[in-house]
mmCIF file of C-alpha atoms in Angstrom:
data_model
loop_
_atom_site.group_PDB
_atom_site.id
_atom_site.type_symbol
_atom_site.label_atom_id
_atom_site.label_comp_id
_atom_site.label_asym_id
_atom_site.label_seq_id
_atom_site.Cartn_x
_atom_site.Cartn_y
_atom_site.Cartn_z
ATOM 1 C CA GLU Z 25 -0.065 0.016 0.036
ATOM 2 C CA PRO Z 26 1.404 3.425 -1.066
ATOM 3 C CA GLU Z 27 2.629 5.604 1.947
ATOM 4 C CA VAL Z 28 4.091 8.721 2.775
ATOM 5 C CA THR Z 29 7.650 8.393 4.024
ATOM 6 C CA GLN Z 30 9.744 11.053 6.177
ATOM 7 C CA THR Z 31 13.319 11.017 7.133
ATOM 8 C CA PRO Z 32 14.791 11.317 9.557
ATOM 9 C CA SER Z 33 12.434 9.874 12.217
ATOM 10 C CA HIS Z 34 14.275 11.868 14.844
ATOM 11 C CA GLN Z 35 16.369 14.987 14.536
ATOM 12 C CA VAL Z 36 18.242 16.752 17.402
ATOM 13 C CA THR Z 37 19.686 20.100 16.657
ATOM 14 C CA GLN Z 38 21.129 23.027 18.342
ATOM 15 C CA MET Z 39 19.175 26.250 18.738
ATOM 16 C CA GLY Z 40 20.017 28.568 15.699
ATOM 17 C CA GLN Z 41 20.980 25.751 13.295
ATOM 18 C CA GLU Z 42 19.356 25.140 10.231
ATOM 19 C CA VAL Z 43 17.251 21.815 9.730
ATOM 20 C CA ILE Z 44 15.656 20.205 6.634
ATOM 21 C CA LEU Z 45 13.042 17.625 6.975
ATOM 22 C CA ARG Z 46 12.366 15.381 4.081
ATOM 23 C CA CYS Z 47 9.203 13.594 2.783
ATOM 24 C CA VAL Z 48 8.564 11.626 -0.019
ATOM 25 C CA PRO Z 49 4.567 11.933 -0.799
ATOM 26 C CA ILE Z 50 2.449 9.257 -2.240
ATOM 27 C CA SER Z 51 3.370 9.193 -6.092
ATOM 28 C CA ASN Z 52 0.100 10.152 -7.768
ATOM 29 C CA HIS Z 53 -0.798 12.838 -5.258
ATOM 30 C CA LEU Z 54 -0.956 16.563 -6.166
ATOM 31 C CA TYR Z 55 -1.306 18.223 -2.778
ATOM 32 C CA PHE Z 56 1.452 18.196 -0.264
ATOM 33 C CA TYR Z 57 1.411 19.511 3.318
ATOM 34 C CA TRP Z 58 3.331 20.019 6.436
ATOM 35 C CA TYR Z 59 1.780 19.803 9.977
ATOM 36 C CA ARG Z 60 3.256 19.901 13.323
ATOM 37 C CA GLN Z 61 2.267 18.355 16.808
ATOM 38 C CA ILE Z 62 3.707 19.830 19.882
ATOM 39 C CA LEU Z 63 3.943 17.006 22.493
ATOM 40 C CA GLY Z 64 0.397 16.217 23.955
ATOM 41 C CA GLN Z 65 -1.360 19.034 21.758
ATOM 42 C CA LYS Z 66 -3.479 18.863 18.426
ATOM 43 C CA VAL Z 67 -2.035 18.622 15.098
ATOM 44 C CA GLU Z 68 -1.563 22.063 13.579
ATOM 45 C CA PHE Z 69 -1.456 23.059 10.017
ATOM 46 C CA LEU Z 70 1.674 24.802 8.571
ATOM 47 C CA VAL Z 71 1.603 25.011 4.853
ATOM 48 C CA SER Z 72 -0.034 23.392 1.800
ATOM 49 C CA PHE Z 73 1.634 23.165 -1.453
ATOM 50 C CA TYR Z 74 0.220 22.512 -4.926
ATOM 51 C CA ASN Z 75 1.297 23.022 -8.584
ATOM 52 C CA ASN Z 76 4.847 23.889 -7.214
ATOM 53 C CA GLU Z 77 3.860 26.733 -5.006
ATOM 54 C CA ILE Z 78 2.611 27.530 -1.567
ATOM 55 C CA SER Z 79 -1.220 27.614 -1.668
ATOM 56 C CA GLU Z 80 -1.858 28.396 1.926
ATOM 57 C CA LYS Z 81 0.370 28.967 5.055
ATOM 58 C CA SER Z 82 -0.632 29.207 8.664
ATOM 59 C CA GLU Z 83 0.700 32.042 11.216
ATOM 60 C CA ILE Z 84 3.225 29.439 12.310
ATOM 61 C CA PHE Z 85 4.871 29.419 9.065
ATOM 62 C CA ASP Z 86 6.864 32.514 9.278
ATOM 63 C CA ASP Z 87 9.926 33.697 7.409
ATOM 64 C CA GLN Z 88 12.255 30.986 9.084
ATOM 65 C CA PHE Z 89 10.197 28.202 7.339
ATOM 66 C CA SER Z 90 10.374 27.377 3.592
ATOM 67 C CA VAL Z 91 9.254 24.243 1.407
ATOM 68 C CA GLU Z 92 10.631 23.049 -1.502
ATOM 69 C CA ARG Z 93 9.943 20.232 -4.143
ATOM 70 C CA PRO Z 94 13.344 19.751 -5.473
ATOM 71 C CA ASP Z 95 12.428 16.981 -7.777
ATOM 72 C CA GLY Z 96 9.547 14.793 -8.751
ATOM 73 C CA SER Z 97 9.367 12.902 -5.617
ATOM 74 C CA ASN Z 98 10.735 14.827 -2.602
ATOM 75 C CA PHE Z 99 8.999 17.576 -0.617
ATOM 76 C CA THR Z 100 11.120 19.363 1.986
ATOM 77 C CA LEU Z 101 10.595 21.569 4.958
ATOM 78 C CA LYS Z 102 13.443 23.758 6.138
ATOM 79 C CA ILE Z 103 13.761 25.877 9.289
ATOM 80 C CA ARG Z 104 16.427 28.365 8.953
ATOM 81 C CA SER Z 105 17.267 29.062 12.545
ATOM 82 C CA THR Z 106 15.629 26.840 14.964
ATOM 83 C CA LYS Z 107 14.307 27.870 18.186
ATOM 84 C CA LEU Z 108 13.390 25.863 21.173
ATOM 85 C CA GLU Z 109 9.656 26.265 20.559
ATOM 86 C CA ASP Z 110 10.216 24.560 17.212
ATOM 87 C CA SER Z 111 10.487 21.308 19.133
ATOM 88 C CA ALA Z 112 7.648 19.217 17.855
ATOM 89 C CA MET Z 113 6.746 16.250 15.622
ATOM 90 C CA TYR Z 114 6.521 17.364 12.142
ATOM 91 C CA PHE Z 115 4.202 15.466 9.752
ATOM 92 C CA CYS Z 116 4.236 15.502 6.043
ATOM 93 C CA ALA Z 117 0.999 14.558 4.257
ATOM 94 C CA SER Z 118 -0.199 14.190 0.759
ATOM 95 C CA SER Z 119 -3.629 14.073 -1.044
ATOM 96 C CA GLU Z 120 -4.882 13.182 -4.419
ATOM 97 C CA ARG Z 121 -7.634 15.344 -4.782
ATOM 98 C CA TRP Z 122 -10.309 16.666 -2.431
ATOM 99 C CA GLY Z 123 -13.757 15.691 -2.663
ATOM 100 C CA GLN Z 124 -13.092 12.485 -4.583
ATOM 101 C CA GLY Z 125 -12.898 9.970 -2.141
ATOM 102 C CA GLY Z 126 -9.651 10.558 -0.663
ATOM 103 C CA GLY Z 127 -8.253 12.358 2.424
ATOM 104 C CA ALA Z 128 -4.888 13.609 3.453
ATOM 105 C CA PHE Z 129 -2.370 10.824 4.181
ATOM 106 C CA PHE Z 130 0.146 11.500 6.822
ATOM 107 C CA GLY Z 131 3.671 10.246 7.257
ATOM 108 C CA GLN Z 132 5.145 8.737 10.377
ATOM 109 C CA GLY Z 133 6.520 11.946 11.387
ATOM 110 C CA THR Z 134 9.983 13.509 12.287
ATOM 111 C CA ARG Z 135 10.462 14.332 15.881
ATOM 112 C CA LEU Z 136 12.471 17.443 16.068
ATOM 113 C CA THR Z 137 14.241 18.275 19.387
ATOM 114 C CA VAL Z 138 15.915 21.589 19.481
ATOM 115 C CA VAL Z 139 18.421 21.891 22.425
ATOM 116 C CA GLY U 24 -9.841 31.039 14.539
ATOM 117 C CA GLN U 25 -11.763 28.088 13.660
ATOM 118 C CA GLN U 26 -11.855 25.411 16.399
ATOM 119 C CA LEU U 27 -13.194 21.796 16.668
ATOM 120 C CA ASN U 28 -14.142 20.635 19.958
ATOM 121 C CA GLN U 29 -14.222 16.838 20.731
ATOM 122 C CA SER U 30 -15.954 15.115 23.505
ATOM 123 C CA PRO U 31 -15.184 13.261 25.483
ATOM 124 C CA GLN U 32 -11.669 14.155 26.056
ATOM 125 C CA SER U 33 -10.867 10.533 27.247
ATOM 126 C CA MET U 34 -12.707 7.376 27.523
ATOM 127 C CA PHE U 35 -12.103 4.271 29.537
ATOM 128 C CA ILE U 36 -13.976 1.380 28.317
ATOM 129 C CA GLN U 37 -13.894 -2.495 28.620
ATOM 130 C CA GLU U 38 -13.216 -4.536 25.656
ATOM 131 C CA GLY U 39 -16.232 -5.352 23.574
ATOM 132 C CA GLU U 40 -18.075 -2.238 24.414
ATOM 133 C CA ASP U 41 -19.332 0.232 21.881
ATOM 134 C CA VAL U 42 -17.701 3.736 21.701
ATOM 135 C CA SER U 43 -19.103 6.879 20.663
ATOM 136 C CA MET U 44 -17.383 10.292 20.306
ATOM 137 C CA ASN U 45 -18.317 13.497 18.606
ATOM 138 C CA CYS U 46 -16.782 16.741 17.223
ATOM 139 C CA THR U 47 -18.483 20.074 17.060
ATOM 140 C CA SER U 48 -17.728 23.372 15.609
ATOM 141 C CA SER U 49 -18.975 26.868 15.320
ATOM 142 C CA SER U 50 -17.985 27.279 11.645
ATOM 143 C CA ILE U 51 -19.219 25.181 8.656
ATOM 144 C CA PHE U 52 -16.873 22.583 7.237
ATOM 145 C CA ASN U 53 -17.373 21.043 3.843
ATOM 146 C CA THR U 54 -15.407 17.962 4.563
ATOM 147 C CA TRP U 55 -14.977 16.027 7.776
ATOM 148 C CA LEU U 56 -12.300 13.408 8.357
ATOM 149 C CA TRP U 57 -11.565 11.147 11.122
ATOM 150 C CA TYR U 58 -7.996 10.000 12.091
ATOM 151 C CA LYS U 59 -6.555 7.719 14.571
ATOM 152 C CA GLN U 60 -3.094 8.251 16.115
ATOM 153 C CA ASP U 61 -0.938 5.767 17.999
ATOM 154 C CA PRO U 62 1.839 7.044 20.249
ATOM 155 C CA GLY U 63 4.842 8.274 18.135
ATOM 156 C CA GLU U 64 3.040 7.691 14.975
ATOM 157 C CA GLY U 65 1.310 9.797 12.383
ATOM 158 C CA PRO U 66 -2.447 10.275 12.112
ATOM 159 C CA VAL U 67 -4.088 7.499 9.959
ATOM 160 C CA LEU U 68 -7.195 8.228 8.103
ATOM 161 C CA LEU U 69 -10.193 6.208 9.021
ATOM 162 C CA ILE U 70 -13.155 7.740 7.389
ATOM 163 C CA ALA U 71 -13.761 10.799 5.101
ATOM 164 C CA LEU U 72 -17.206 12.451 4.795
ATOM 165 C CA TYR U 73 -18.203 14.868 2.058
ATOM 166 C CA LYS U 74 -21.891 15.432 2.097
ATOM 167 C CA ALA U 75 -24.039 16.736 4.848
ATOM 168 C CA GLY U 76 -26.081 13.967 6.430
ATOM 169 C CA GLU U 77 -23.770 11.188 5.017
ATOM 170 C CA LEU U 78 -23.211 8.128 7.022
ATOM 171 C CA THR U 79 -20.312 6.037 6.278
ATOM 172 C CA SER U 80 -18.793 2.875 7.670
ATOM 173 C CA ASN U 81 -15.482 1.294 7.623
ATOM 174 C CA GLY U 82 -15.556 -2.072 9.376
ATOM 175 C CA ARG U 83 -16.467 -1.674 12.891
ATOM 176 C CA LEU U 84 -16.339 2.232 12.540
ATOM 177 C CA THR U 85 -19.374 4.342 11.534
ATOM 178 C CA ALA U 86 -19.338 8.118 11.012
ATOM 179 C CA GLN U 87 -21.730 10.794 10.154
ATOM 180 C CA PHE U 88 -21.526 14.200 8.816
ATOM 181 C CA GLY U 89 -23.970 16.401 10.484
ATOM 182 C CA ILE U 90 -26.867 18.200 8.464
ATOM 183 C CA THR U 91 -25.657 21.511 9.648
ATOM 184 C CA ARG U 92 -22.072 20.797 8.688
ATOM 185 C CA LYS U 93 -21.057 21.842 11.948
ATOM 186 C CA ASP U 94 -20.619 18.369 13.678
ATOM 187 C CA SER U 95 -19.806 14.753 13.177
ATOM 188 C CA PHE U 96 -19.868 11.644 15.325
ATOM 189 C CA LEU U 97 -17.674 8.516 15.068
ATOM 190 C CA ASN U 98 -18.824 5.148 16.582
ATOM 191 C CA ILE U 99 -16.847 2.031 17.079
ATOM 192 C CA SER U 100 -18.664 -1.105 17.802
ATOM 193 C CA ALA U 101 -17.400 -4.041 19.935
ATOM 194 C CA SER U 102 -14.097 -2.452 20.653
ATOM 195 C CA ILE U 103 -10.792 -4.398 20.565
ATOM 196 C CA PRO U 104 -7.276 -3.700 22.318
ATOM 197 C CA SER U 105 -5.910 -2.305 18.964
ATOM 198 C CA ASP U 106 -8.557 0.456 18.998
ATOM 199 C CA VAL U 107 -6.741 2.149 21.789
ATOM 200 C CA GLY U 108 -5.171 5.484 20.793
ATOM 201 C CA ILE U 109 -6.264 9.070 20.211
ATOM 202 C CA TYR U 110 -8.995 9.824 17.748
ATOM 203 C CA PHE U 111 -8.991 13.232 16.062
ATOM 204 C CA CYS U 112 -11.458 14.736 13.790
ATOM 205 C CA ALA U 113 -10.401 17.233 11.114
ATOM 206 C CA GLY U 114 -12.326 19.748 9.088
ATOM 207 C CA LEU U 115 -11.820 21.093 5.641
ATOM 208 C CA ARG U 116 -13.462 24.498 5.042
ATOM 209 C CA ASP U 117 -13.392 25.108 1.300
ATOM 210 C CA PHE U 118 -12.587 23.028 -1.656
ATOM 211 C CA GLY U 119 -9.340 24.569 -3.008
ATOM 212 C CA ASN U 120 -8.228 25.450 0.462
ATOM 213 C CA GLU U 121 -6.542 22.347 1.755
ATOM 214 C CA LYS U 122 -5.887 23.405 5.175
ATOM 215 C CA LEU U 123 -7.278 20.704 7.753
ATOM 216 C CA THR U 124 -8.168 21.925 11.041
ATOM 217 C CA PHE U 125 -7.846 19.320 13.571
ATOM 218 C CA GLY U 126 -9.991 18.883 16.822
ATOM 219 C CA THR U 127 -8.650 18.568 20.275
ATOM 220 C CA GLY U 128 -8.842 14.604 20.227
ATOM 221 C CA THR U 129 -10.384 11.838 22.233
ATOM 222 C CA ARG U 130 -8.059 9.549 23.974
ATOM 223 C CA LEU U 131 -9.433 5.964 24.170
ATOM 224 C CA THR U 132 -8.335 3.545 26.693
ATOM 225 C CA ILE U 133 -9.360 -0.221 27.059
ATOM 226 C CA ILE U 134 -9.388 -1.429 30.647
ATOM 227 C CA PRO U 135 -8.397 -5.021 30.901
#
């Protein structure tokens, strides 16, 4: 069964460092997303990406964040200068098309710990 | 902002019991989704609802999209140990706007 894969599963970084979280969405999907979940809290939307551009972003997704689809399969989230409060699980998701029998499928997540 | 409130926050049940949880919003959502999340894992899609009033089943799971588009419920029949986890509802406001708003979650625990 096709699935969204994320690497690494756990990333520890020092405050102020740049991190890149990587995702391989399901191959025939058109919409890609990043969400995050701070420990014990609900899942929060960060950004959606369609047709090689950001279609929507949340207030959390400030200038320190960027996304890229560098080739036909990868989708990355970059945090330029990490802060302690960026520590969270980051989930990549993809969807084929809304309203046509699908929903967003999530990866296993990358646990980011900023120290 | 848009908020989805789930109730109950947590449930403690015995194996074999039926479970019912719901999700309400002050705003209209055009799509409702139910996800299950196990510890340290990503949310797994259980059921997607696209039409007001729609009732959809997936094995022992049944979910309904409220007529007002402001609520949804999820039922699990004859619970088993692997049903343990956190259940999240999620709403999509507009087609073409793919941002999912997640609910606060219902934690399901099965008492041996």
